[in-house]
Amino acid sequence: MPKVVEKGESIAMIFDVKLTKKAKGTQTAKLGIVSYDVQTGMENMSKEELDRLGIPVHGYAKTVKTKIVR
C-alpha cells in the first residue's frame, strides 16, 4: 500500500542494492516517485481513478551512479 505523507511530514527512503561479483565500471540506477495532490478522503483511491478524475500529479526522477572499485 502506498505511503501517505501528511502535510508537514517528511520521510526518508533507503535503498539497498546488491551487485554481482562480475559488476565493474560505473553502475547506474534511476529512482523516482509519483505524487498526487489528493484531498482528505481520497487517499485510498487507485491511481487509475485519480487519473480519471484529473487529480494533479507530479513525477520526480533522479539518476544515481556509483563507480565500482576493487
mmCIF file of C-alpha atoms in Angstrom:
data_model
loop_
_atom_site.group_PDB
_atom_site.id
_atom_site.type_symbol
_atom_site.label_atom_id
_atom_site.label_comp_id
_atom_site.label_asym_id
_atom_site.label_seq_id
_atom_site.Cartn_x
_atom_site.Cartn_y
_atom_site.Cartn_z
ATOM 1 C CA MET A 1 0.000 0.000 0.000
ATOM 2 C CA PRO A 2 1.416 3.446 -0.866
ATOM 3 C CA LYS A 3 2.679 5.627 1.970
ATOM 4 C CA VAL A 4 0.522 8.684 2.662
ATOM 5 C CA VAL A 5 2.623 11.641 3.797
ATOM 6 C CA GLU A 6 0.565 14.263 5.566
ATOM 7 C CA LYS A 7 1.183 17.998 5.191
ATOM 8 C CA GLY A 8 4.258 18.993 7.170
ATOM 9 C CA GLU A 9 5.574 15.411 7.395
ATOM 10 C CA SER A 10 8.610 14.026 5.661
ATOM 11 C CA ILE A 11 10.009 10.565 5.063
ATOM 12 C CA ALA A 12 13.386 9.142 4.140
ATOM 13 C CA MET A 13 13.782 6.214 1.777
ATOM 14 C CA ILE A 14 16.810 3.956 1.944
ATOM 15 C CA PHE A 15 17.620 1.648 -0.949
ATOM 16 C CA ASP A 16 19.964 -1.314 -0.619
ATOM 17 C CA VAL A 17 21.409 -2.653 -3.840
ATOM 18 C CA LYS A 18 23.385 -5.824 -4.381
ATOM 19 C CA LEU A 19 25.567 -6.221 -7.436
ATOM 20 C CA THR A 20 27.020 -9.393 -8.856
ATOM 21 C CA LYS A 21 30.704 -10.124 -8.345
ATOM 22 C CA LYS A 22 31.137 -9.543 -12.085
ATOM 23 C CA ALA A 23 29.940 -5.917 -11.843
ATOM 24 C CA LYS A 24 32.563 -3.386 -12.896
ATOM 25 C CA GLY A 25 32.847 0.158 -14.146
ATOM 26 C CA THR A 26 30.049 2.623 -13.428
ATOM 27 C CA GLN A 27 26.643 1.320 -12.328
ATOM 28 C CA THR A 28 23.537 3.472 -12.850
ATOM 29 C CA ALA A 29 20.101 3.402 -11.218
ATOM 30 C CA LYS A 30 17.030 5.511 -11.978
ATOM 31 C CA LEU A 31 14.807 6.261 -8.998
ATOM 32 C CA GLY A 32 11.536 8.125 -8.970
ATOM 33 C CA ILE A 33 8.211 8.814 -7.316
ATOM 34 C CA VAL A 34 4.731 9.737 -8.428
ATOM 35 C CA SER A 35 2.893 12.156 -6.153
ATOM 36 C CA TYR A 36 -0.811 13.101 -6.313
ATOM 37 C CA ASP A 37 -2.362 16.215 -4.723
ATOM 38 C CA VAL A 38 -5.228 14.355 -3.049
ATOM 39 C CA GLN A 39 -7.813 15.837 -0.717
ATOM 40 C CA THR A 40 -8.920 14.333 2.585
ATOM 41 C CA GLY A 41 -10.822 11.111 1.967
ATOM 42 C CA MET A 42 -9.141 10.389 -1.375
ATOM 43 C CA GLU A 43 -6.042 8.625 -0.018
ATOM 44 C CA ASN A 44 -7.395 5.118 -0.713
ATOM 45 C CA MET A 45 -8.323 5.754 -4.360
ATOM 46 C CA SER A 46 -6.435 3.894 -7.077
ATOM 47 C CA LYS A 47 -4.006 5.605 -9.424
ATOM 48 C CA GLU A 48 -6.399 4.913 -12.295
ATOM 49 C CA GLU A 49 -9.284 6.632 -10.510
ATOM 50 C CA LEU A 50 -7.134 9.640 -9.571
ATOM 51 C CA ASP A 51 -6.049 9.933 -13.226
ATOM 52 C CA ARG A 52 -9.659 9.641 -14.423
ATOM 53 C CA LEU A 53 -10.701 12.469 -12.080
ATOM 54 C CA GLY A 54 -7.834 14.671 -13.295
ATOM 55 C CA ILE A 55 -6.188 14.984 -9.884
ATOM 56 C CA PRO A 56 -2.871 16.911 -10.215
ATOM 57 C CA VAL A 57 0.094 14.548 -10.374
ATOM 58 C CA HIS A 58 3.815 15.232 -10.085
ATOM 59 C CA GLY A 59 6.679 12.964 -11.054
ATOM 60 C CA TYR A 60 10.179 13.238 -9.711
ATOM 61 C CA ALA A 61 13.082 11.218 -11.067
ATOM 62 C CA LYS A 62 16.760 11.063 -10.273
ATOM 63 C CA THR A 63 19.598 9.134 -11.819
ATOM 64 C CA VAL A 64 22.332 7.989 -9.457
ATOM 65 C CA LYS A 65 25.676 6.479 -10.358
ATOM 66 C CA THR A 66 28.385 4.690 -8.462
ATOM 67 C CA LYS A 67 31.800 3.559 -9.640
ATOM 68 C CA ILE A 68 32.907 0.031 -8.755
ATOM 69 C CA VAL A 69 36.455 -0.091 -7.354
ATOM 70 C CA ARG A 70 38.003 -3.433 -6.432
#
